[in-house]
Coordinates of C-alpha atoms in Angstrom, one line a residue:
X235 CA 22.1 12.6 -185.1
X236 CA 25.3 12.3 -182.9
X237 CA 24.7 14.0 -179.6
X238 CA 28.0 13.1 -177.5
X239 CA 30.6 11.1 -179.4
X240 CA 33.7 12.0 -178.2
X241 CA 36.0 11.3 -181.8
X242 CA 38.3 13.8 -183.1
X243 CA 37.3 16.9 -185.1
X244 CA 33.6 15.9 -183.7
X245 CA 31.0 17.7 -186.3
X246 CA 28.8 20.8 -184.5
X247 CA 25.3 19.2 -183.2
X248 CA 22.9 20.5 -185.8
X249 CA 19.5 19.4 -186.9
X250 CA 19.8 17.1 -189.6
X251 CA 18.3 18.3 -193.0
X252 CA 15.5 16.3 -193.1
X253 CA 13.9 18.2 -189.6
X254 CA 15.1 22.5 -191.3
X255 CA 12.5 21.9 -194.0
X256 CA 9.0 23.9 -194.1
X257 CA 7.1 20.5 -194.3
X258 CA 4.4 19.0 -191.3
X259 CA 6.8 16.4 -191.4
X260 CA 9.6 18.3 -190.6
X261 CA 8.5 20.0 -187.6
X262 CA 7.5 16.9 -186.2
X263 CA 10.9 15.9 -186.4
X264 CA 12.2 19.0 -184.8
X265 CA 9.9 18.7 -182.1
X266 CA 10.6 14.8 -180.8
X267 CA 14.4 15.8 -180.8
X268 CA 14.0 19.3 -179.0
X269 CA 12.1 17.0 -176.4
X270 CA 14.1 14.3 -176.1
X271 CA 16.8 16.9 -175.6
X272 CA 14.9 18.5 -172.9
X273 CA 13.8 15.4 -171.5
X274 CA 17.7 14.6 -170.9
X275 CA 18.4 12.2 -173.9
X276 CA 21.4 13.9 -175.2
X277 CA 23.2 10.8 -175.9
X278 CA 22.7 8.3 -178.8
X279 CA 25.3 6.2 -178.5
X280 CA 25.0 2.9 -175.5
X281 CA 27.6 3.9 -172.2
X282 CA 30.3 2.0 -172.9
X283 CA 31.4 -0.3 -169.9
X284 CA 33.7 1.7 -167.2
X285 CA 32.9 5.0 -169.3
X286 CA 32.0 8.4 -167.0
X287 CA 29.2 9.8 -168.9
X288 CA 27.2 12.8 -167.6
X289 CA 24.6 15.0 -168.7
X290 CA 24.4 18.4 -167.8
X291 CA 21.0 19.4 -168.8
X292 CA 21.8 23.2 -169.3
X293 CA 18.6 23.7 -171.9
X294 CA 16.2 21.9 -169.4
X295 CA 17.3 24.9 -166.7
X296 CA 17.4 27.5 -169.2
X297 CA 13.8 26.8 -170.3
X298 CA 12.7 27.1 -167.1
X299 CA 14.6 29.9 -165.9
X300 CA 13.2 31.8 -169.1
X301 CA 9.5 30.7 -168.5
X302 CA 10.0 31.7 -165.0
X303 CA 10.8 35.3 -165.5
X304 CA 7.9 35.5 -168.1
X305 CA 5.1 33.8 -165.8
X306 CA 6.8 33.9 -162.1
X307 CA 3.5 35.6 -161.1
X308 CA 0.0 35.3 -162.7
X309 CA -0.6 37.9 -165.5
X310 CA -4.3 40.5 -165.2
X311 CA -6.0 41.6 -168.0
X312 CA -8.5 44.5 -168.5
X313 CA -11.0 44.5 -170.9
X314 CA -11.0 47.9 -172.9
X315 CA -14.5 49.6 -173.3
X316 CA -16.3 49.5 -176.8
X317 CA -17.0 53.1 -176.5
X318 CA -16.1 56.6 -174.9
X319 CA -19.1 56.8 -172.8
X320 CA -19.7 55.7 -169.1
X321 CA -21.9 52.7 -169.7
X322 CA -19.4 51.2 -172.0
X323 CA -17.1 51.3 -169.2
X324 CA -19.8 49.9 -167.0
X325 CA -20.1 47.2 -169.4
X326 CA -16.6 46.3 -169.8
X327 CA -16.0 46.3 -166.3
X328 CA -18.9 43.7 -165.6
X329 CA -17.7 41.4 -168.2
X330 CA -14.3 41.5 -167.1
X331 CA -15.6 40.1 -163.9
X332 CA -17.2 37.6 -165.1
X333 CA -14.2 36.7 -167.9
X334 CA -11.8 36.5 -164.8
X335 CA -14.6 34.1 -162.8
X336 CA -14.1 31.6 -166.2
X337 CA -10.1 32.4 -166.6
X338 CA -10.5 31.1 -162.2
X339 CA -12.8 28.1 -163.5
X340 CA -10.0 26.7 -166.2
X341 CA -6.9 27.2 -163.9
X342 CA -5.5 29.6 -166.5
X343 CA -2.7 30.8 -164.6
X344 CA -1.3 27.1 -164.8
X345 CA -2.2 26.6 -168.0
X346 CA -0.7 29.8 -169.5
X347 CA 2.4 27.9 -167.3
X348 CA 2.5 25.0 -168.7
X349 CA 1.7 25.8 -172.6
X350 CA 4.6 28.5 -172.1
X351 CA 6.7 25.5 -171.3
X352 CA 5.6 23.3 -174.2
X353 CA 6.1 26.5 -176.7
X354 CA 9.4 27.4 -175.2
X355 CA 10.7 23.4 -176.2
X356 CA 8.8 22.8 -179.1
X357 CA 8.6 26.2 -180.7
X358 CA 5.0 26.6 -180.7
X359 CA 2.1 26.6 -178.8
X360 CA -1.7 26.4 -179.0
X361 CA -4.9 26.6 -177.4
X362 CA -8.1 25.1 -177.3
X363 CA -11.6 27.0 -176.7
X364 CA -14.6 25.1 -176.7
X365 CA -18.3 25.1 -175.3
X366 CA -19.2 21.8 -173.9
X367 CA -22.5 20.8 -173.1
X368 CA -23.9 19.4 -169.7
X369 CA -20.3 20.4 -167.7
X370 CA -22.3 22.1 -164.9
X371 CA -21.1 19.7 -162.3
X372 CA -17.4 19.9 -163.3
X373 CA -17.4 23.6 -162.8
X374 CA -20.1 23.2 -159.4
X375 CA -16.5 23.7 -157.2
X376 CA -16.1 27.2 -158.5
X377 CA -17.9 30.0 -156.7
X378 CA -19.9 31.7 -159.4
X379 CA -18.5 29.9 -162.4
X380 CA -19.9 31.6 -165.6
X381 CA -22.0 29.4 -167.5
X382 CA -22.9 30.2 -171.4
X383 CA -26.6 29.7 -172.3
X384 CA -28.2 26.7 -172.1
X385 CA -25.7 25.6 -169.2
X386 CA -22.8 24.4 -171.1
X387 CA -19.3 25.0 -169.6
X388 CA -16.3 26.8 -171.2
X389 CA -14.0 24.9 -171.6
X390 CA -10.2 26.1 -172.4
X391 CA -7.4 23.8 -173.0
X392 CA -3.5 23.6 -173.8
X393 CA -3.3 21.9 -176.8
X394 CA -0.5 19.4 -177.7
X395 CA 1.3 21.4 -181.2
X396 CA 3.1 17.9 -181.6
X397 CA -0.6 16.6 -183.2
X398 CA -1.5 19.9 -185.0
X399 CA -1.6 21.0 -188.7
X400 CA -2.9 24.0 -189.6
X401 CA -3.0 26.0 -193.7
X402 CA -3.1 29.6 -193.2
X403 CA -3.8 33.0 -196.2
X404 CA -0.6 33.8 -197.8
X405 CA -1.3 37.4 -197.0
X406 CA -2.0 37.4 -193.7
X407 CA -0.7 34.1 -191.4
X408 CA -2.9 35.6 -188.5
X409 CA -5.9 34.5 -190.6
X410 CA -6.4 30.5 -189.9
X411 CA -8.2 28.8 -192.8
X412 CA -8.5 25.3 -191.2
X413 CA -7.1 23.2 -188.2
X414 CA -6.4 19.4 -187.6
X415 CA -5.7 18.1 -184.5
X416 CA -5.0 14.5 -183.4
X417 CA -4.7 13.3 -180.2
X418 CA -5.9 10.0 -178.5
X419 CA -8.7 8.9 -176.3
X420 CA -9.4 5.8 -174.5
X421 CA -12.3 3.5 -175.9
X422 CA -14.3 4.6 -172.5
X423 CA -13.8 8.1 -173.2
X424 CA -14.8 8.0 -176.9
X425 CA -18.0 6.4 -175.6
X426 CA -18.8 8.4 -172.9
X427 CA -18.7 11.4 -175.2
X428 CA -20.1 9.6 -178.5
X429 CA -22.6 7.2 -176.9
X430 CA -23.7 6.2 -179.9
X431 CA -21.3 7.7 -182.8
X432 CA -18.5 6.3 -180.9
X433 CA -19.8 3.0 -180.4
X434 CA -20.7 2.5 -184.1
X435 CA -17.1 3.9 -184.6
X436 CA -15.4 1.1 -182.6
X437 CA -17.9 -1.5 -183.6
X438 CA -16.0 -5.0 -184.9
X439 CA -13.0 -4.5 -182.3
X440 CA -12.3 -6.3 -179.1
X441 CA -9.6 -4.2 -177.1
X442 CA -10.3 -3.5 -173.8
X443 CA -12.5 -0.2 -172.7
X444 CA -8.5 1.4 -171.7
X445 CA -7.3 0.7 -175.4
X446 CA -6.3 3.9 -176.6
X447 CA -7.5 5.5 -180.1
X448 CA -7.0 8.2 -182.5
X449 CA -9.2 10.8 -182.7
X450 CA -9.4 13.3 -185.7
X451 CA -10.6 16.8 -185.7
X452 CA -10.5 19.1 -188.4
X453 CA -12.3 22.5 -188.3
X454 CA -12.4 25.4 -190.7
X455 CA -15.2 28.6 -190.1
X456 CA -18.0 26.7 -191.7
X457 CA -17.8 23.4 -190.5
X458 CA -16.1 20.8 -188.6
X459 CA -15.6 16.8 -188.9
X460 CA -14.1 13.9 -186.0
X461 CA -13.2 11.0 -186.9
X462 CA -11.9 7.9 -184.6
X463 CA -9.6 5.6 -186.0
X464 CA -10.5 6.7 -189.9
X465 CA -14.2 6.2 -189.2
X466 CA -16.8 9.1 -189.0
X467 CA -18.3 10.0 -185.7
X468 CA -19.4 13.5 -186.0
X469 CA -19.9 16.4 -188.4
X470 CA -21.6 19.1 -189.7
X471 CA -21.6 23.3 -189.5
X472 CA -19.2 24.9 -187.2
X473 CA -21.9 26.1 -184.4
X474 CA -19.1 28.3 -183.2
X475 CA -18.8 30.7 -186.1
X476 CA -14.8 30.6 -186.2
X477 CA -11.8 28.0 -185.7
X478 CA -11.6 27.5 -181.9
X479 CA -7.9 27.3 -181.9
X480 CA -5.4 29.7 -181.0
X481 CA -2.1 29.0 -182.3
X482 CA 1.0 31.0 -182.1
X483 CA 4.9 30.8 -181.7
X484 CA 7.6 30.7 -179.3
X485 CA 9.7 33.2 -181.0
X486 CA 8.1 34.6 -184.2
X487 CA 10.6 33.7 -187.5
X488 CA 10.1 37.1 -189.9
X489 CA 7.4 36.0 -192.4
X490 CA 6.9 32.4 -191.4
X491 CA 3.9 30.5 -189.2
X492 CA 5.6 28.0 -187.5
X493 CA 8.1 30.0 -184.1
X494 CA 11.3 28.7 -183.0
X495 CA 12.3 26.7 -180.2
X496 CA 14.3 28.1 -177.3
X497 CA 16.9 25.0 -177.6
X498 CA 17.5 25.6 -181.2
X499 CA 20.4 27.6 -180.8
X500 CA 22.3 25.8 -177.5
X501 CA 21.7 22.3 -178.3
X502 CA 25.1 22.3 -179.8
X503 CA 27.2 23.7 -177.0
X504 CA 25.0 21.5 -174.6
X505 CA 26.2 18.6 -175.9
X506 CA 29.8 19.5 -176.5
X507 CA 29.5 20.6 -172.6
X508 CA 28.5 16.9 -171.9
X509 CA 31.2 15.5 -173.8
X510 CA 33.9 18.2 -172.0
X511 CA 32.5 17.3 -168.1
X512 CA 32.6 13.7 -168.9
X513 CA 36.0 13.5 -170.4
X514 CA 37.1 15.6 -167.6
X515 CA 35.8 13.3 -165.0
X516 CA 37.1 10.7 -167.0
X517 CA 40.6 12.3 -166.6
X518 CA 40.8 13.2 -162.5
X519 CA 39.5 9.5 -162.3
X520 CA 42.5 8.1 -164.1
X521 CA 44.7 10.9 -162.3
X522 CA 43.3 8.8 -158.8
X523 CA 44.0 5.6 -160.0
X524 CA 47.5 6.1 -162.1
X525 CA 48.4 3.9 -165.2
X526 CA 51.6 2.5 -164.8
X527 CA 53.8 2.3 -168.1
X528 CA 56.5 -0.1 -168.1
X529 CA 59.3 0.1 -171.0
X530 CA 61.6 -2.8 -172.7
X531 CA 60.0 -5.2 -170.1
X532 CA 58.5 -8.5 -171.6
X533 CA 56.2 -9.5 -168.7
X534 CA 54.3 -7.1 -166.1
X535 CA 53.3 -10.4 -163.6
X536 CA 54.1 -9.3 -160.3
X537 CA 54.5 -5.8 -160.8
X538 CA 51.7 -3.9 -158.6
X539 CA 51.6 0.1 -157.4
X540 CA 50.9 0.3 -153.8
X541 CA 52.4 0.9 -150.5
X542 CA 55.9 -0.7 -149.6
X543 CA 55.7 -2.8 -153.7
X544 CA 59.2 -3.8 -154.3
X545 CA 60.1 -4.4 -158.1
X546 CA 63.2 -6.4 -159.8
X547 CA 63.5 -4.9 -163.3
X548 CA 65.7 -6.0 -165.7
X549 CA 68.7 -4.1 -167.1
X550 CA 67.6 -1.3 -169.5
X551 CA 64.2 -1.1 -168.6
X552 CA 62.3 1.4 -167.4
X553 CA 59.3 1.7 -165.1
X554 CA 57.1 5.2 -164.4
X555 CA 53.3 6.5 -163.7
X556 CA 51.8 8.4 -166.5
X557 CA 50.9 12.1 -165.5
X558 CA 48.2 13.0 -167.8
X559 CA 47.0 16.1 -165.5
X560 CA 50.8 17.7 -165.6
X561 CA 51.5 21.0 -167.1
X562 CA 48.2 22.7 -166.7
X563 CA 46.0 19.9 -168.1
X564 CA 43.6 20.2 -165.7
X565 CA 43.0 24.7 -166.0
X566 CA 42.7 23.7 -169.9
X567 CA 39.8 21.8 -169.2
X568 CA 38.2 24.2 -167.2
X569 CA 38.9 26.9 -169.0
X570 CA 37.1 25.4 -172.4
X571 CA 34.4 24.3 -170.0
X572 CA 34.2 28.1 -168.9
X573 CA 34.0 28.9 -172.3
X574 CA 31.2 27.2 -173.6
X575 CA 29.1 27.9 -170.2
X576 CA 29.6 31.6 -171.3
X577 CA 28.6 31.2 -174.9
X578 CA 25.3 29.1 -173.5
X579 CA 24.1 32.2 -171.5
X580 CA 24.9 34.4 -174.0
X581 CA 22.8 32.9 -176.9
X582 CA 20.4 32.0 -174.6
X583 CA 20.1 36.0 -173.2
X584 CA 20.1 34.5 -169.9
X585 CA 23.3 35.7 -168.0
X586 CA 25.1 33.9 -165.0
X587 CA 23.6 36.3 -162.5
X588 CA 20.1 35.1 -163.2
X589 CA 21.9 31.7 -161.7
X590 CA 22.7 33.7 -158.4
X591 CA 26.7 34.4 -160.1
X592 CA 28.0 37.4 -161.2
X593 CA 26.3 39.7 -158.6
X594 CA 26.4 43.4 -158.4
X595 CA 28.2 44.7 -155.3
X596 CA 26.4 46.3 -152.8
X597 CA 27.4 49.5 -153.6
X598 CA 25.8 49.5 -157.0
X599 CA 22.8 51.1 -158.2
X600 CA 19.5 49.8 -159.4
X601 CA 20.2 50.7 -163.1
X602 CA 23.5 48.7 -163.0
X603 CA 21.9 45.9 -161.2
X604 CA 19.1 46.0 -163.8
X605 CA 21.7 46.1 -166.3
X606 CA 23.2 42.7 -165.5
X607 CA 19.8 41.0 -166.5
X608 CA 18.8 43.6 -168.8
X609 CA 19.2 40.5 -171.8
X610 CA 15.9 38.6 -170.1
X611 CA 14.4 41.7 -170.1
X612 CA 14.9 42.0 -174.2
X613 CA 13.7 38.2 -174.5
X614 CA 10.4 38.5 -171.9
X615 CA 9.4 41.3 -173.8
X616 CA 9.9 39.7 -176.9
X617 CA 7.7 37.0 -176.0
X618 CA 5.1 39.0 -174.4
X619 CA 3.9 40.8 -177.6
X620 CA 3.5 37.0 -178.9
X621 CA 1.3 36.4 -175.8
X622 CA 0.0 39.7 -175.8
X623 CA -2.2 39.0 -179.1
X624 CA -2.8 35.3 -178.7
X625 CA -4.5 35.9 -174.8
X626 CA -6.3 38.7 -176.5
X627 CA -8.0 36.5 -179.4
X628 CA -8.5 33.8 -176.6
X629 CA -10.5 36.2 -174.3
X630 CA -12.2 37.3 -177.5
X631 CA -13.5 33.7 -178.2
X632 CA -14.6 33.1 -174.6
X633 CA -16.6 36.1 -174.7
X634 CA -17.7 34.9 -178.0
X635 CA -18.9 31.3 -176.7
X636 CA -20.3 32.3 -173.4
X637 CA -22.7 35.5 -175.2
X638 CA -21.1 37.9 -173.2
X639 CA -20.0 41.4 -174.9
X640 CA -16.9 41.2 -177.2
X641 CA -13.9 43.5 -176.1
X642 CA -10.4 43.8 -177.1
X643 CA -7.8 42.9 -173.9
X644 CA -4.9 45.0 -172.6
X645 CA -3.1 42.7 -170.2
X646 CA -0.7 44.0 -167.3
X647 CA 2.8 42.0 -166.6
X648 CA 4.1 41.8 -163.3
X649 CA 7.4 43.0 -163.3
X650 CA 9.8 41.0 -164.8
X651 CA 13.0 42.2 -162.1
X652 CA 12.2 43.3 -158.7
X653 CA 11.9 46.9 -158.4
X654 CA 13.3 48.9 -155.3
X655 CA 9.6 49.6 -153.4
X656 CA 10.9 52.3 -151.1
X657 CA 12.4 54.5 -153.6
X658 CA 9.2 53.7 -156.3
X659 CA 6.5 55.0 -153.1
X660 CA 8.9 58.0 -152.5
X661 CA 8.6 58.5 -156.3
X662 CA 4.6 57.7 -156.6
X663 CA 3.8 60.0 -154.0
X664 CA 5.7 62.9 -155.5
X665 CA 4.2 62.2 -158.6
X666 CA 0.6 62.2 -157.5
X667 CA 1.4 65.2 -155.4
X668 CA 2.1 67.0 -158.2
X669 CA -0.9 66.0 -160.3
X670 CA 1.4 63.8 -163.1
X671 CA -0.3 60.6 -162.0
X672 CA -3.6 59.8 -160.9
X673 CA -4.3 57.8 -158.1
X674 CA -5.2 54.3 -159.9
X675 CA -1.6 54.8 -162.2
X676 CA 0.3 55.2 -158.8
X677 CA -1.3 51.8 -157.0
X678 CA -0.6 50.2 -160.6
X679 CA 2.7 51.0 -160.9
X680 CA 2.9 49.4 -157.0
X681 CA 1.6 46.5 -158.1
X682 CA -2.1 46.9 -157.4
X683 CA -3.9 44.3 -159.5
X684 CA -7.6 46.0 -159.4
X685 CA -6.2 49.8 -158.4
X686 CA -10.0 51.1 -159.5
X687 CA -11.7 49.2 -156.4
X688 CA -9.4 50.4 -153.9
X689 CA -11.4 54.1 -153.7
X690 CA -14.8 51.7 -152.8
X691 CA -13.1 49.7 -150.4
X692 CA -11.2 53.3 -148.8
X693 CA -14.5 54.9 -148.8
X694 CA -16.1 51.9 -147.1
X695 CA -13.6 51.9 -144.0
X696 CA -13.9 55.4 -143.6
X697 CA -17.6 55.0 -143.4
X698 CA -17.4 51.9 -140.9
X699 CA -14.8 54.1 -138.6
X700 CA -16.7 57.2 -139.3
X701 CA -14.7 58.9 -141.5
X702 CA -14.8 62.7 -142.8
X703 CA -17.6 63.2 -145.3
X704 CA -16.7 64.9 -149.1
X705 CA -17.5 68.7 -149.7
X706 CA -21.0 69.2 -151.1
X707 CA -21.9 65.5 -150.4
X708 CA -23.3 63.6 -147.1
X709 CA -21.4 60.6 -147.7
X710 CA -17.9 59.6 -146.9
X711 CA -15.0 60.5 -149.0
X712 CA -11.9 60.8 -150.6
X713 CA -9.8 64.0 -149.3
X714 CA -6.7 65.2 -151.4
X715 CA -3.5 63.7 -151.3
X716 CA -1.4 65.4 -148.6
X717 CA 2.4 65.6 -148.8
X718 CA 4.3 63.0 -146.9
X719 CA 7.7 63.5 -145.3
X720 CA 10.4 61.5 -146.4
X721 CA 10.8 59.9 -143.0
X722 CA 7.2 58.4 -143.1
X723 CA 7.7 57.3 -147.0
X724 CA 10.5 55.5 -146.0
X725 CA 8.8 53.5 -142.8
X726 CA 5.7 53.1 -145.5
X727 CA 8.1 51.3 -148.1
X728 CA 9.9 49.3 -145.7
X729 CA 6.9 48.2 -144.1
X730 CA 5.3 46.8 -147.4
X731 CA 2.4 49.7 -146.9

């Protein structure tokens, strides 16, 4: 595939027709040229000596940017009671605690990071959940880590989609019917976690203990079998019940498994912008250092621009620098360049003001600020319901593995733009004044992450300072909201309280 050649009538970057079929195959091929891409390799062809050659790695930025407005701030999650009564609640809201102790214990929030990352390149992404035995003393740094019984650790990883295979029902692609994954270890690490499998596995080879190997796992709800480097090492039932793998796509393709990459659609106009910067770099530095064209002269010895060069020419001939930058060539540059910068926000539905350009004017309002970026919100959202069901299934298989109560999840986003906090407290206040919104939807709308432990820890300061006591009780409590004038909403909002 021809990422920058600079020849006339150049072909469209597309992916060949090899990497656009359904095949395993084929999606590995996708994803080792959307990485290369990302990683900057958007050239095939060797710099040619004296060439300018740049690389302006738009789909690297616009990756990030986009993974950036969908986790800029840690997401919460709130388990969702398995009943209507009060001790369902009280159940859910105990396990939640301890789910977000484990979510702490695996560094989700970097994780969730990450894999967003990998899924935004590659077009997929995946997750590992498993319950490993004896990790006590990796976990012994986390205050109140959750342990499953019989002390094993659990254990959630980002899994790398570039080793993964996966067969799922025809009528419902939700429903997994088996998993492979391969991925290497080192010889030391196979041992350490087969002592005796993994010895027998690597028996008749001599490679040093760092010597990396494949490693083979394939999983379907009833059993499970590893293999390193072809040979056996461990099999039997699945002890977990169910495929511990999550896998789900960047952007979800109408009726297919397998999500598409964020880079799909620019990789094209990324590389024609490559080819258009370099060839106008290429141009103002042969506009600095002029070509001199000589006519109906036989020799050019002697004949030198510079300061104070005196030249004898002979009759009829003809000496002059060439202009290549005259009549505009230089705007026509920029202009095409301009072009396809515009086209590359667009189809990525990230406009120029999420680069700090195009800002609203002061004057504005919020909905026409929000309106500028109003595209990422369309794309975040997208991708959130994506999230939204593959977190949940995760939680549920944690829950599972650590013999804690199954719930379904409901996970809050932060806000994807900021909001404008002063006139969103003038409007909470009003609102719970009125009786439309209870006091735990006003602090979550704020950004409260736990807005149902805020009335323990208001009732326990009023008690420490000796606060007023509720009617018909002996103990300190909430009174009713009391209107606030605007005056003291504003100096609230302003002052972050």
């Amino acid at each position: 595939m021809n990422f920058g050649t600079d020849n006339f009538l150049m072909p469209p970057l597309q992916l060949p027709d090899a990497a656009t079929a359904e095949t395993d195959e084929a999606r590995q091929m996708r994803y080792r040229l959307f990485l290369d891409f990302f990683n900057g390799a958007q050239w095939t062809e060797k710099r040619r000596p004296g060439e300018r050659r740049f690389t302006v790695n738009y789909a690297r930025a616009l990756v990030l940017k986009s993974v950036s407005y969908l986790f800029g701030r840690p997401l919460t999650f709130e388990l969702i009671p398995n009943g209507p009564d009060e001790f369902a609640a009280q159940v859910a809201a105990e396990t939640e605690q301890k789910l977000a102790r484990i979510w702490d214990d695996n560094g989700l929030a970097l994780v969730d990071y990450d894999t967003a990352v990998d899924a935004a390149v590659l077009g997929d992404g995946a997750f590992k959940v498993t319950l490993q035995a004896g990790g006590l003393q990796h976990s012994a740094l986390t205050p109140g880590a959750v342990t499953a019984e019989g002390g094993g650790r659990i254990v959630v990883r980002s899994v790398d989609v570039m080793g993964l295979r996966a067969k799922w029902r025809g009528d419902d692609m939700r429903r997994l019917l088996w998993v492979s994954e391969s991925y290497r270890l080192t010889r030391a690490e196979v041992i350490e976690r087969w002592p005796g499998e993994g010895l027998a596995a690597l028996a008749g080879t001599r490679e040093s203990l760092d010597a990396p190997v494949n490693v083979n796992e394939e999983w379907t709800d009833y059993d499970f079998s590893i293999t390193i480097n072809g040979n056996p090492v461990a099999s039997g039932l699945n002890p977990y019940g169910f495929i511990p793998y999550v896998v789900f796509p960047n952007i979800s393709r109408p009726r297919q498994f397998w999500g598409q990459s964020d880079l799909e659609d620019i990789m094209s106009l990324n590389s024609e912008l490559n080819v258009r910067v370099s060839v106008l770099s290429q141009l103002l530095q042969m506009s600095g250092n002029p070509v001199l064209v000589l006519e109906n002269v036989d020799s050019a010895e002697g004949l030198r621009v510079g300061p104070g060069a005196v030249w004898t020419l002979p009759e009829g001939s003809k000496a002059y620098l060439l202009e290549m930058l005259k009549e505009g060539g230089v705007a026509l540059h920029k202009e095409y360049i301009n072009l396809l910068y515009r086209i590359l926000h667009d189809l990525a539905e990230m406009p120029a003001s999420g680069f700090g350009r195009d800002q609203a004017t002061s004057a504005s309002s919020g909905v026409a600020i929000e309106q500028l970026l109003y595209p990422v919100v369309q794309r975040v959202n997208r991708k959130r319901r994506v999230w939204d069901e593959a977190l949940d299934m995760r939680n549920r298989m944690i829950l599972a593995l650590a013999s804690l109560p199954v719930h379904r999840s409901r996970f809050v986003w932060p806000d994807i733009m900021p909001k404008d906090r002063s006139g969103l407290v003038t409007q909470e206040v009003g609102l719970v004044a009125a009786g439309i919104h209870s006091l735990d939807t006003a602090r979550r709308n704020l950004g409260d992450e736990q807005p149902e432990l805020e009335d323990d820890l208001i009732l326990a300061e009023r008690a420490r300072l000796g606060g007023g006591a509720t009617s018909g009780s002996n103990k300190p409590g909430l009174e009713m909201p009391v209107k606030l004038s605007g005056a003291l909403v504003e100096g609230l909002s302003n002052s972050g309280g």
